[in-house]
Amino acid sequence: MSEDNDNTGKLANDGLPPLREVIATHDLSAQKKFGQNFLFDLNLTGRIARAAAPLDDATVIEIGPGPGGLTRALLFNGAKNLTVIERDPRCQPVLEQISNHYPGALHVIDGDALEVDVTTLGPAPRKIVANLPYNVGTQLLLGWLMQIDQFASLTLMFQKEVAERVVARPKSKAYGRLSVLCQYLCDCDILFDVHRSAFTPPPKVTSAVVQLRPKADRGTDINLDSLAKITQAAFGQRRKMLRASLKTLNINVGELLAKAGITETVRAEELSVADFVRLTQVHDEMAAS
């Protein structure tokens, strides 16, 4: 039986009230404007926390804790320096209760994660562990990728469609800009799926937990801003051949593709991550000359 299904009044394994009781007490109905879908199952949140272990020697960061299901799991599984970012003021009393239960271990920031530089929240190693709001999850990940060397790992829950884009291979429907950026920078794995019934309210889609671990050696070091710009141009018009889609780069596309050894008539989805790395190298060499 999941811990959250205990009878009202009975404490969960971490010594705090069951999540359903917490949500009822504080009238915490999930709100669409915050992109909220609450996880009630503390067994599931514990599985996510353990996937990010060890937690005791890291600055752990969670986005959108809501009523604190994953927050509690992270603390219960050893996090000693956990910072959560929550913009819903209704959740503050619940998070304060959790903080009092784990003195000195939980720090709460009242704010929007899109406006917070998470690399300033504590020393390395830093680990982000979060059930991301669906409406901003991809945007947050793209921002963290541009600072990826600041993190030890990212353990994130997305819609399964987004998770599949992270790990997609060339010539597949899901393969795109996010695939290239994630796979150039990180080793990426889908750890497990999460059925929609695990959430309240249940979303219309299945979710999945993804883990990204920055590569110690990326082989070729390139300018990430250039890679981001090139992949945006290439996949922004993915049905077009590269000779057309890359025109927005304001560079001699024919020369660029020839020097990179890439045929003008291929489409973005046909290129490997290594192809995009080579394209970025040549682009920057041409731009500097």
PDB file of C-alpha atoms in Angstrom:
ATOM      1  CA  MET A   1       0.000   0.000   0.000  1.00  0.00           C
ATOM      2  CA  SER A   2       1.262   3.486  -0.789  1.00  0.00           C
ATOM      3  CA  GLU A   3       2.067   5.598   2.249  1.00  0.00           C
ATOM      4  CA  ASP A   4      -0.400   8.265   1.171  1.00  0.00           C
ATOM      5  CA  ASN A   5      -3.265   5.779   1.460  1.00  0.00           C
ATOM      6  CA  ASP A   6      -2.885   5.434   5.234  1.00  0.00           C
ATOM      7  CA  ASN A   7      -5.972   6.236   7.289  1.00  0.00           C
ATOM      8  CA  THR A   8      -6.455   9.907   8.108  1.00  0.00           C
ATOM      9  CA  GLY A   9      -4.600  10.811  11.281  1.00  0.00           C
ATOM     10  CA  LYS A  10      -1.968   8.118  10.881  1.00  0.00           C
ATOM     11  CA  LEU A  11       1.558   9.363  10.207  1.00  0.00           C
ATOM     12  CA  ALA A  12       3.444   8.383   7.077  1.00  0.00           C
ATOM     13  CA  ASN A  13       6.825   6.672   7.344  1.00  0.00           C
ATOM     14  CA  ASP A  14       8.607  10.026   7.618  1.00  0.00           C
ATOM     15  CA  GLY A  15       6.587  11.032  10.681  1.00  0.00           C
ATOM     16  CA  LEU A  16       4.492  13.632   8.866  1.00  0.00           C
ATOM     17  CA  PRO A  17       0.766  13.465   8.029  1.00  0.00           C
ATOM     18  CA  PRO A  18      -0.351  11.663   4.842  1.00  0.00           C
ATOM     19  CA  LEU A  19      -0.340  13.918   1.781  1.00  0.00           C
ATOM     20  CA  ARG A  20      -4.089  13.653   1.238  1.00  0.00           C
ATOM     21  CA  GLU A  21      -4.635  14.950   4.760  1.00  0.00           C
ATOM     22  CA  VAL A  22      -2.133  17.766   4.231  1.00  0.00           C
ATOM     23  CA  ILE A  23      -3.832  18.852   1.015  1.00  0.00           C
ATOM     24  CA  ALA A  24      -7.303  18.706   2.595  1.00  0.00           C
ATOM     25  CA  THR A  25      -6.181  20.663   5.672  1.00  0.00           C
ATOM     26  CA  HIS A  26      -4.662  23.476   3.598  1.00  0.00           C
ATOM     27  CA  ASP A  27      -7.237  23.334   0.766  1.00  0.00           C
ATOM     28  CA  LEU A  28      -4.480  22.795  -1.811  1.00  0.00           C
ATOM     29  CA  SER A  29      -6.387  21.977  -4.967  1.00  0.00           C
ATOM     30  CA  ALA A  30      -4.021  21.858  -7.950  1.00  0.00           C
ATOM     31  CA  GLN A  31      -4.241  25.004 -10.079  1.00  0.00           C
ATOM     32  CA  LYS A  32      -3.717  25.050 -13.833  1.00  0.00           C
ATOM     33  CA  LYS A  33      -2.057  28.487 -13.789  1.00  0.00           C
ATOM     34  CA  PHE A  34       0.832  26.968 -11.830  1.00  0.00           C
ATOM     35  CA  GLY A  35       1.012  23.882 -14.051  1.00  0.00           C
ATOM     36  CA  GLN A  36       0.301  21.752 -10.987  1.00  0.00           C
ATOM     37  CA  ASN A  37      -0.293  18.001 -10.917  1.00  0.00           C
ATOM     38  CA  PHE A  38       0.303  16.681  -7.416  1.00  0.00           C
ATOM     39  CA  LEU A  39       1.926  13.303  -6.691  1.00  0.00           C
ATOM     40  CA  PHE A  40       0.265  11.621  -3.723  1.00  0.00           C
ATOM     41  CA  ASP A  41       2.206   8.358  -3.732  1.00  0.00           C
ATOM     42  CA  LEU A  42       5.180   8.641  -1.349  1.00  0.00           C
ATOM     43  CA  ASN A  43       6.480   5.291  -2.586  1.00  0.00           C
ATOM     44  CA  LEU A  44       6.793   6.828  -6.048  1.00  0.00           C
ATOM     45  CA  THR A  45       8.395  10.043  -4.822  1.00  0.00           C
ATOM     46  CA  GLY A  46      10.800   7.901  -2.813  1.00  0.00           C
ATOM     47  CA  ARG A  47      11.753   6.030  -5.980  1.00  0.00           C
ATOM     48  CA  ILE A  48      12.539   9.335  -7.701  1.00  0.00           C
ATOM     49  CA  ALA A  49      14.623  10.509  -4.745  1.00  0.00           C
ATOM     50  CA  ARG A  50      16.608   7.268  -4.618  1.00  0.00           C
ATOM     51  CA  ALA A  51      17.324   7.544  -8.353  1.00  0.00           C
ATOM     52  CA  ALA A  52      19.188  10.784  -7.635  1.00  0.00           C
ATOM     53  CA  ALA A  53      21.194   9.356  -4.706  1.00  0.00           C
ATOM     54  CA  PRO A  54      23.501   9.990  -3.000  1.00  0.00           C
ATOM     55  CA  LEU A  55      21.865  13.165  -1.717  1.00  0.00           C
ATOM     56  CA  ASP A  56      23.665  13.809   1.549  1.00  0.00           C
ATOM     57  CA  ASP A  57      26.760  15.442   0.032  1.00  0.00           C
ATOM     58  CA  ALA A  58      25.036  17.622  -2.573  1.00  0.00           C
ATOM     59  CA  THR A  59      23.169  20.879  -2.920  1.00  0.00           C
ATOM     60  CA  VAL A  60      19.778  19.491  -3.952  1.00  0.00           C
ATOM     61  CA  ILE A  61      17.321  21.745  -5.779  1.00  0.00           C
ATOM     62  CA  GLU A  62      13.628  21.062  -6.381  1.00  0.00           C
ATOM     63  CA  ILE A  63      11.290  23.102  -8.574  1.00  0.00           C
ATOM     64  CA  GLY A  64       7.591  23.428  -7.765  1.00  0.00           C
ATOM     65  CA  PRO A  65       7.346  21.254  -4.633  1.00  0.00           C
ATOM     66  CA  GLY A  66       3.639  21.962  -4.150  1.00  0.00           C
ATOM     67  CA  PRO A  67       2.424  20.084  -1.057  1.00  0.00           C
ATOM     68  CA  GLY A  68       5.882  18.559  -0.618  1.00  0.00           C
ATOM     69  CA  GLY A  69       5.598  14.910  -1.602  1.00  0.00           C
ATOM     70  CA  LEU A  70       8.938  14.809  -3.400  1.00  0.00           C
ATOM     71  CA  THR A  71      10.418  17.276  -0.908  1.00  0.00           C
ATOM     72  CA  ARG A  72       9.681  14.864   1.920  1.00  0.00           C
ATOM     73  CA  ALA A  73      11.132  11.959  -0.043  1.00  0.00           C
ATOM     74  CA  LEU A  74      14.358  13.847  -0.736  1.00  0.00           C
ATOM     75  CA  LEU A  75      14.797  14.725   2.927  1.00  0.00           C
ATOM     76  CA  PHE A  76      13.815  11.241   4.104  1.00  0.00           C
ATOM     77  CA  ASN A  77      16.390   9.764   1.706  1.00  0.00           C
ATOM     78  CA  GLY A  78      19.261  11.816   3.032  1.00  0.00           C
ATOM     79  CA  ALA A  79      19.233  15.340   1.566  1.00  0.00           C
ATOM     80  CA  LYS A  80      20.857  17.670   4.093  1.00  0.00           C
ATOM     81  CA  ASN A  81      20.901  20.813   1.955  1.00  0.00           C
ATOM     82  CA  LEU A  82      17.663  21.053  -0.032  1.00  0.00           C
ATOM     83  CA  THR A  83      16.390  24.249  -1.642  1.00  0.00           C
ATOM     84  CA  VAL A  84      12.902  24.344  -3.132  1.00  0.00           C
ATOM     85  CA  ILE A  85      11.480  27.068  -5.377  1.00  0.00           C
ATOM     86  CA  GLU A  86       7.717  27.546  -5.119  1.00  0.00           C
ATOM     87  CA  ARG A  87       5.618  30.405  -6.533  1.00  0.00           C
ATOM     88  CA  ASP A  88       2.268  29.287  -5.081  1.00  0.00           C
ATOM     89  CA  PRO A  89       1.868  31.085  -1.722  1.00  0.00           C
ATOM     90  CA  ARG A  90      -0.690  28.508  -0.563  1.00  0.00           C
ATOM     91  CA  CYS A  91       2.105  25.941  -0.263  1.00  0.00           C
ATOM     92  CA  GLN A  92       4.276  27.967   2.084  1.00  0.00           C
ATOM     93  CA  PRO A  93       2.668  26.757   5.377  1.00  0.00           C
ATOM     94  CA  VAL A  94       3.061  23.122   4.295  1.00  0.00           C
ATOM     95  CA  LEU A  95       6.701  23.627   3.351  1.00  0.00           C
ATOM     96  CA  GLU A  96       7.285  25.396   6.677  1.00  0.00           C
ATOM     97  CA  GLN A  97       5.883  22.354   8.492  1.00  0.00           C
ATOM     98  CA  ILE A  98       8.287  20.095   6.589  1.00  0.00           C
ATOM     99  CA  SER A  99      11.162  22.473   7.324  1.00  0.00           C
ATOM    100  CA  ASN A 100      10.397  22.326  11.048  1.00  0.00           C
ATOM    101  CA  HIS A 101      10.416  18.522  10.858  1.00  0.00           C
ATOM    102  CA  TYR A 102      13.895  18.549   9.261  1.00  0.00           C
ATOM    103  CA  PRO A 103      15.636  21.454  11.063  1.00  0.00           C
ATOM    104  CA  GLY A 104      18.258  23.239   8.979  1.00  0.00           C
ATOM    105  CA  ALA A 105      17.900  20.973   5.949  1.00  0.00           C
ATOM    106  CA  LEU A 106      15.191  22.727   3.914  1.00  0.00           C
ATOM    107  CA  HIS A 107      15.374  26.206   2.414  1.00  0.00           C
ATOM    108  CA  VAL A 108      12.309  27.655   0.680  1.00  0.00           C
ATOM    109  CA  ILE A 109      12.463  30.310  -2.026  1.00  0.00           C
ATOM    110  CA  ASP A 110       9.231  32.107  -2.847  1.00  0.00           C
ATOM    111  CA  GLY A 111       9.610  32.811  -6.553  1.00  0.00           C
ATOM    112  CA  ASP A 112       9.507  31.784 -10.186  1.00  0.00           C
ATOM    113  CA  ALA A 113      12.109  29.166 -11.166  1.00  0.00           C
ATOM    114  CA  LEU A 114      12.449  30.777 -14.600  1.00  0.00           C
ATOM    115  CA  GLU A 115      13.856  33.858 -12.870  1.00  0.00           C
ATOM    116  CA  VAL A 116      16.223  32.092 -10.445  1.00  0.00           C
ATOM    117  CA  ASP A 117      19.836  31.230 -11.241  1.00  0.00           C
ATOM    118  CA  VAL A 118      19.922  27.888  -9.454  1.00  0.00           C
ATOM    119  CA  THR A 119      23.716  27.755  -9.597  1.00  0.00           C
ATOM    120  CA  THR A 120      23.750  30.433  -6.865  1.00  0.00           C
ATOM    121  CA  LEU A 121      21.745  28.317  -4.409  1.00  0.00           C
ATOM    122  CA  GLY A 122      24.645  26.345  -2.981  1.00  0.00           C
ATOM    123  CA  PRO A 123      28.064  24.861  -3.683  1.00  0.00           C
ATOM    124  CA  ALA A 124      28.822  21.996  -6.049  1.00  0.00           C
ATOM    125  CA  PRO A 125      27.994  19.196  -6.422  1.00  0.00           C
ATOM    126  CA  ARG A 126      24.480  20.367  -7.328  1.00  0.00           C
ATOM    127  CA  LYS A 127      21.606  18.059  -8.216  1.00  0.00           C
ATOM    128  CA  ILE A 128      18.209  19.111  -9.523  1.00  0.00           C
ATOM    129  CA  VAL A 129      15.393  16.687  -8.725  1.00  0.00           C
ATOM    130  CA  ALA A 130      11.930  17.802  -9.752  1.00  0.00           C
ATOM    131  CA  ASN A 131       8.458  16.967 -10.969  1.00  0.00           C
ATOM    132  CA  LEU A 132       8.518  19.881 -13.393  1.00  0.00           C
ATOM    133  CA  PRO A 133       5.421  21.925 -14.213  1.00  0.00           C
ATOM    134  CA  TYR A 134       4.376  20.817 -17.702  1.00  0.00           C
ATOM    135  CA  ASN A 135       4.016  24.368 -18.973  1.00  0.00           C
ATOM    136  CA  VAL A 136       7.647  25.399 -18.344  1.00  0.00           C
ATOM    137  CA  GLY A 137       9.565  22.114 -18.054  1.00  0.00           C
ATOM    138  CA  THR A 138      11.302  22.218 -21.426  1.00  0.00           C
ATOM    139  CA  GLN A 139      12.148  25.911 -21.051  1.00  0.00           C
ATOM    140  CA  LEU A 140      13.752  25.244 -17.675  1.00  0.00           C
ATOM    141  CA  LEU A 141      15.764  22.312 -19.005  1.00  0.00           C
ATOM    142  CA  LEU A 142      17.111  24.344 -21.933  1.00  0.00           C
ATOM    143  CA  GLY A 143      18.322  26.998 -19.518  1.00  0.00           C
ATOM    144  CA  TRP A 144      20.049  24.444 -17.277  1.00  0.00           C
ATOM    145  CA  LEU A 145      21.729  22.813 -20.263  1.00  0.00           C
ATOM    146  CA  MET A 146      23.526  26.084 -20.997  1.00  0.00           C
ATOM    147  CA  GLN A 147      25.044  25.814 -17.484  1.00  0.00           C
ATOM    148  CA  ILE A 148      25.328  22.039 -17.405  1.00  0.00           C
ATOM    149  CA  ASP A 149      28.869  21.920 -16.000  1.00  0.00           C
ATOM    150  CA  GLN A 150      27.440  23.411 -12.797  1.00  0.00           C
ATOM    151  CA  PHE A 151      25.445  20.246 -12.064  1.00  0.00           C
ATOM    152  CA  ALA A 152      26.202  16.664 -11.077  1.00  0.00           C
ATOM    153  CA  SER A 153      22.864  15.367 -12.358  1.00  0.00           C
ATOM    154  CA  LEU A 154      19.335  16.345 -13.345  1.00  0.00           C
ATOM    155  CA  THR A 155      16.585  13.892 -12.373  1.00  0.00           C
ATOM    156  CA  LEU A 156      13.391  15.262 -13.861  1.00  0.00           C
ATOM    157  CA  MET A 157       9.823  14.232 -14.517  1.00  0.00           C
ATOM    158  CA  PHE A 158       8.290  15.336 -17.823  1.00  0.00           C
ATOM    159  CA  GLN A 159       5.435  14.385 -20.080  1.00  0.00           C
ATOM    160  CA  LYS A 160       6.624  11.154 -21.711  1.00  0.00           C
ATOM    161  CA  GLU A 161       6.616  12.908 -25.085  1.00  0.00           C
ATOM    162  CA  VAL A 162       9.289  15.325 -23.821  1.00  0.00           C
ATOM    163  CA  ALA A 163      11.260  12.515 -22.180  1.00  0.00           C
ATOM    164  CA  GLU A 164      11.335  10.654 -25.489  1.00  0.00           C
ATOM    165  CA  ARG A 165      12.660  13.771 -27.229  1.00  0.00           C
ATOM    166  CA  VAL A 166      15.577  13.882 -24.762  1.00  0.00           C
ATOM    167  CA  VAL A 167      16.766  10.375 -25.701  1.00  0.00           C
ATOM    168  CA  ALA A 168      15.565  10.190 -29.337  1.00  0.00           C
ATOM    169  CA  ARG A 169      17.869   8.939 -32.079  1.00  0.00           C
ATOM    170  CA  PRO A 170      18.343  10.461 -35.559  1.00  0.00           C
ATOM    171  CA  LYS A 171      15.688   9.752 -38.214  1.00  0.00           C
ATOM    172  CA  SER A 172      12.991   9.308 -35.559  1.00  0.00           C
ATOM    173  CA  LYS A 173       9.941  11.535 -35.175  1.00  0.00           C
ATOM    174  CA  ALA A 174      10.939  12.611 -31.655  1.00  0.00           C
ATOM    175  CA  TYR A 175      14.505  13.579 -32.623  1.00  0.00           C
ATOM    176  CA  GLY A 176      15.046  17.308 -32.539  1.00  0.00           C
ATOM    177  CA  ARG A 177      16.869  20.256 -31.049  1.00  0.00           C
ATOM    178  CA  LEU A 178      16.377  19.054 -27.478  1.00  0.00           C
ATOM    179  CA  SER A 179      17.784  15.618 -28.391  1.00  0.00           C
ATOM    180  CA  VAL A 180      20.967  17.111 -29.843  1.00  0.00           C
ATOM    181  CA  LEU A 181      21.627  19.518 -26.979  1.00  0.00           C
ATOM    182  CA  CYS A 182      20.937  16.932 -24.275  1.00  0.00           C
ATOM    183  CA  GLN A 183      22.941  14.139 -25.880  1.00  0.00           C
ATOM    184  CA  TYR A 184      25.941  16.299 -26.734  1.00  0.00           C
ATOM    185  CA  LEU A 185      26.184  17.478 -23.134  1.00  0.00           C
ATOM    186  CA  CYS A 186      24.924  14.510 -21.129  1.00  0.00           C
ATOM    187  CA  ASP A 187      24.399  10.803 -20.818  1.00  0.00           C
ATOM    188  CA  CYS A 188      20.595  10.576 -20.883  1.00  0.00           C
ATOM    189  CA  ASP A 189      18.249   7.807 -19.746  1.00  0.00           C
ATOM    190  CA  ILE A 190      14.530   7.358 -19.210  1.00  0.00           C
ATOM    191  CA  LEU A 191      14.393   5.654 -15.807  1.00  0.00           C
ATOM    192  CA  PHE A 192      10.701   4.737 -15.633  1.00  0.00           C
ATOM    193  CA  ASP A 193       7.211   5.799 -16.707  1.00  0.00           C
ATOM    194  CA  VAL A 194       4.616   7.242 -14.352  1.00  0.00           C
ATOM    195  CA  HIS A 195       0.969   6.536 -15.143  1.00  0.00           C
ATOM    196  CA  ARG A 196      -1.403   9.493 -15.228  1.00  0.00           C
ATOM    197  CA  SER A 197      -3.412   7.968 -12.360  1.00  0.00           C
ATOM    198  CA  ALA A 198      -0.507   8.718  -9.991  1.00  0.00           C
ATOM    199  CA  PHE A 199      -1.345  12.435 -10.158  1.00  0.00           C
ATOM    200  CA  THR A 200      -4.111  14.648  -8.866  1.00  0.00           C
ATOM    201  CA  PRO A 201      -5.613  15.880 -11.073  1.00  0.00           C
ATOM    202  CA  PRO A 202      -4.545  13.177 -13.554  1.00  0.00           C
ATOM    203  CA  PRO A 203      -2.973  14.731 -16.659  1.00  0.00           C
ATOM    204  CA  LYS A 204      -4.068  13.576 -20.094  1.00  0.00           C
ATOM    205  CA  VAL A 205      -0.718  11.916 -20.771  1.00  0.00           C
ATOM    206  CA  THR A 206       1.754   9.473 -19.261  1.00  0.00           C
ATOM    207  CA  SER A 207       4.838  10.973 -17.628  1.00  0.00           C
ATOM    208  CA  ALA A 208       8.393   9.702 -17.364  1.00  0.00           C
ATOM    209  CA  VAL A 209      11.403  10.303 -15.149  1.00  0.00           C
ATOM    210  CA  VAL A 210      14.575  11.192 -17.032  1.00  0.00           C
ATOM    211  CA  GLN A 211      18.099  11.448 -15.689  1.00  0.00           C
ATOM    212  CA  LEU A 212      20.806  13.530 -17.337  1.00  0.00           C
ATOM    213  CA  ARG A 213      24.417  13.219 -16.163  1.00  0.00           C
ATOM    214  CA  PRO A 214      26.907  15.722 -17.637  1.00  0.00           C
ATOM    215  CA  LYS A 215      29.625  14.071 -19.701  1.00  0.00           C
ATOM    216  CA  ALA A 216      33.089  14.398 -18.196  1.00  0.00           C
ATOM    217  CA  ASP A 217      34.556  14.389 -21.711  1.00  0.00           C
ATOM    218  CA  ARG A 218      32.428  15.586 -24.615  1.00  0.00           C
ATOM    219  CA  GLY A 219      35.220  14.818 -27.080  1.00  0.00           C
ATOM    220  CA  THR A 220      34.969  18.118 -28.943  1.00  0.00           C
ATOM    221  CA  ASP A 221      34.408  21.362 -27.088  1.00  0.00           C
ATOM    222  CA  ILE A 222      32.169  23.779 -28.973  1.00  0.00           C
ATOM    223  CA  ASN A 223      30.331  27.018 -28.290  1.00  0.00           C
ATOM    224  CA  LEU A 224      26.958  26.100 -26.808  1.00  0.00           C
ATOM    225  CA  ASP A 225      25.298  29.301 -27.954  1.00  0.00           C
ATOM    226  CA  SER A 226      26.304  28.462 -31.534  1.00  0.00           C
ATOM    227  CA  LEU A 227      25.015  24.898 -31.215  1.00  0.00           C
ATOM    228  CA  ALA A 228      21.739  26.206 -29.822  1.00  0.00           C
ATOM    229  CA  LYS A 229      21.392  28.694 -32.686  1.00  0.00           C
ATOM    230  CA  ILE A 230      22.191  26.134 -35.380  1.00  0.00           C
ATOM    231  CA  THR A 231      19.831  23.487 -34.010  1.00  0.00           C
ATOM    232  CA  GLN A 232      17.086  26.074 -33.644  1.00  0.00           C
ATOM    233  CA  ALA A 233      17.488  27.060 -37.300  1.00  0.00           C
ATOM    234  CA  ALA A 234      17.743  23.467 -38.529  1.00  0.00           C
ATOM    235  CA  PHE A 235      14.781  22.047 -36.621  1.00  0.00           C
ATOM    236  CA  GLY A 236      12.707  25.227 -36.754  1.00  0.00           C
ATOM    237  CA  GLN A 237      11.873  24.239 -40.332  1.00  0.00           C
ATOM    238  CA  ARG A 238      12.529  20.521 -40.059  1.00  0.00           C
ATOM    239  CA  ARG A 239      10.616  19.619 -43.218  1.00  0.00           C
ATOM    240  CA  LYS A 240      12.990  21.754 -45.305  1.00  0.00           C
ATOM    241  CA  MET A 241      16.392  20.703 -46.590  1.00  0.00           C
ATOM    242  CA  LEU A 242      19.318  22.186 -44.679  1.00  0.00           C
ATOM    243  CA  ARG A 243      20.286  24.439 -47.579  1.00  0.00           C
ATOM    244  CA  ALA A 244      16.982  26.241 -46.948  1.00  0.00           C
ATOM    245  CA  SER A 245      16.508  25.949 -43.193  1.00  0.00           C
ATOM    246  CA  LEU A 246      19.986  27.262 -42.342  1.00  0.00           C
ATOM    247  CA  LYS A 247      19.591  30.479 -44.342  1.00  0.00           C
ATOM    248  CA  THR A 248      18.567  32.284 -41.149  1.00  0.00           C
ATOM    249  CA  LEU A 249      22.178  31.906 -39.912  1.00  0.00           C
ATOM    250  CA  ASN A 250      23.260  34.710 -42.281  1.00  0.00           C
ATOM    251  CA  ILE A 251      26.252  32.728 -43.500  1.00  0.00           C
ATOM    252  CA  ASN A 252      27.142  31.076 -46.801  1.00  0.00           C
ATOM    253  CA  VAL A 253      25.151  27.884 -46.276  1.00  0.00           C
ATOM    254  CA  GLY A 254      26.587  26.062 -49.270  1.00  0.00           C
ATOM    255  CA  GLU A 255      30.126  26.670 -48.080  1.00  0.00           C
ATOM    256  CA  LEU A 256      29.191  25.775 -44.514  1.00  0.00           C
ATOM    257  CA  LEU A 257      27.704  22.426 -45.471  1.00  0.00           C
ATOM    258  CA  ALA A 258      30.502  21.604 -47.909  1.00  0.00           C
ATOM    259  CA  LYS A 259      33.217  22.270 -45.333  1.00  0.00           C
ATOM    260  CA  ALA A 260      31.312  20.184 -42.760  1.00  0.00           C
ATOM    261  CA  GLY A 261      30.960  17.343 -45.262  1.00  0.00           C
ATOM    262  CA  ILE A 262      27.164  17.426 -45.158  1.00  0.00           C
ATOM    263  CA  THR A 263      24.936  17.097 -48.219  1.00  0.00           C
ATOM    264  CA  GLU A 264      22.798  20.180 -48.890  1.00  0.00           C
ATOM    265  CA  THR A 265      19.641  18.175 -49.501  1.00  0.00           C
ATOM    266  CA  VAL A 266      19.471  16.362 -46.160  1.00  0.00           C
ATOM    267  CA  ARG A 267      17.058  17.409 -43.436  1.00  0.00           C
ATOM    268  CA  ALA A 268      17.926  18.163 -39.816  1.00  0.00           C
ATOM    269  CA  GLU A 269      16.513  14.890 -38.476  1.00  0.00           C
ATOM    270  CA  GLU A 270      19.007  12.937 -40.602  1.00  0.00           C
ATOM    271  CA  LEU A 271      22.069  14.431 -38.892  1.00  0.00           C
ATOM    272  CA  SER A 272      23.722  12.776 -35.909  1.00  0.00           C
ATOM    273  CA  VAL A 273      24.814  14.695 -32.823  1.00  0.00           C
ATOM    274  CA  ALA A 274      28.383  14.442 -34.142  1.00  0.00           C
ATOM    275  CA  ASP A 275      27.244  16.033 -37.421  1.00  0.00           C
ATOM    276  CA  PHE A 276      25.804  19.002 -35.537  1.00  0.00           C
ATOM    277  CA  VAL A 277      29.015  19.333 -33.531  1.00  0.00           C
ATOM    278  CA  ARG A 278      31.047  19.446 -36.748  1.00  0.00           C
ATOM    279  CA  LEU A 279      28.598  21.926 -38.277  1.00  0.00           C
ATOM    280  CA  THR A 280      29.002  24.173 -35.230  1.00  0.00           C
ATOM    281  CA  GLN A 281      32.786  24.009 -35.404  1.00  0.00           C
ATOM    282  CA  VAL A 282      32.825  25.005 -39.069  1.00  0.00           C
ATOM    283  CA  HIS A 283      30.225  27.729 -38.513  1.00  0.00           C
ATOM    284  CA  ASP A 284      32.328  29.364 -35.801  1.00  0.00           C
ATOM    285  CA  GLU A 285      35.509  29.074 -37.861  1.00  0.00           C
ATOM    286  CA  MET A 286      33.792  30.784 -40.795  1.00  0.00           C
ATOM    287  CA  ALA A 287      32.286  33.462 -38.552  1.00  0.00           C
ATOM    288  CA  ALA A 288      35.698  34.241 -37.058  1.00  0.00           C
ATOM    289  CA  SER A 289      37.512  34.499 -40.389  1.00  0.00           C
TER     290      SER A 289
END
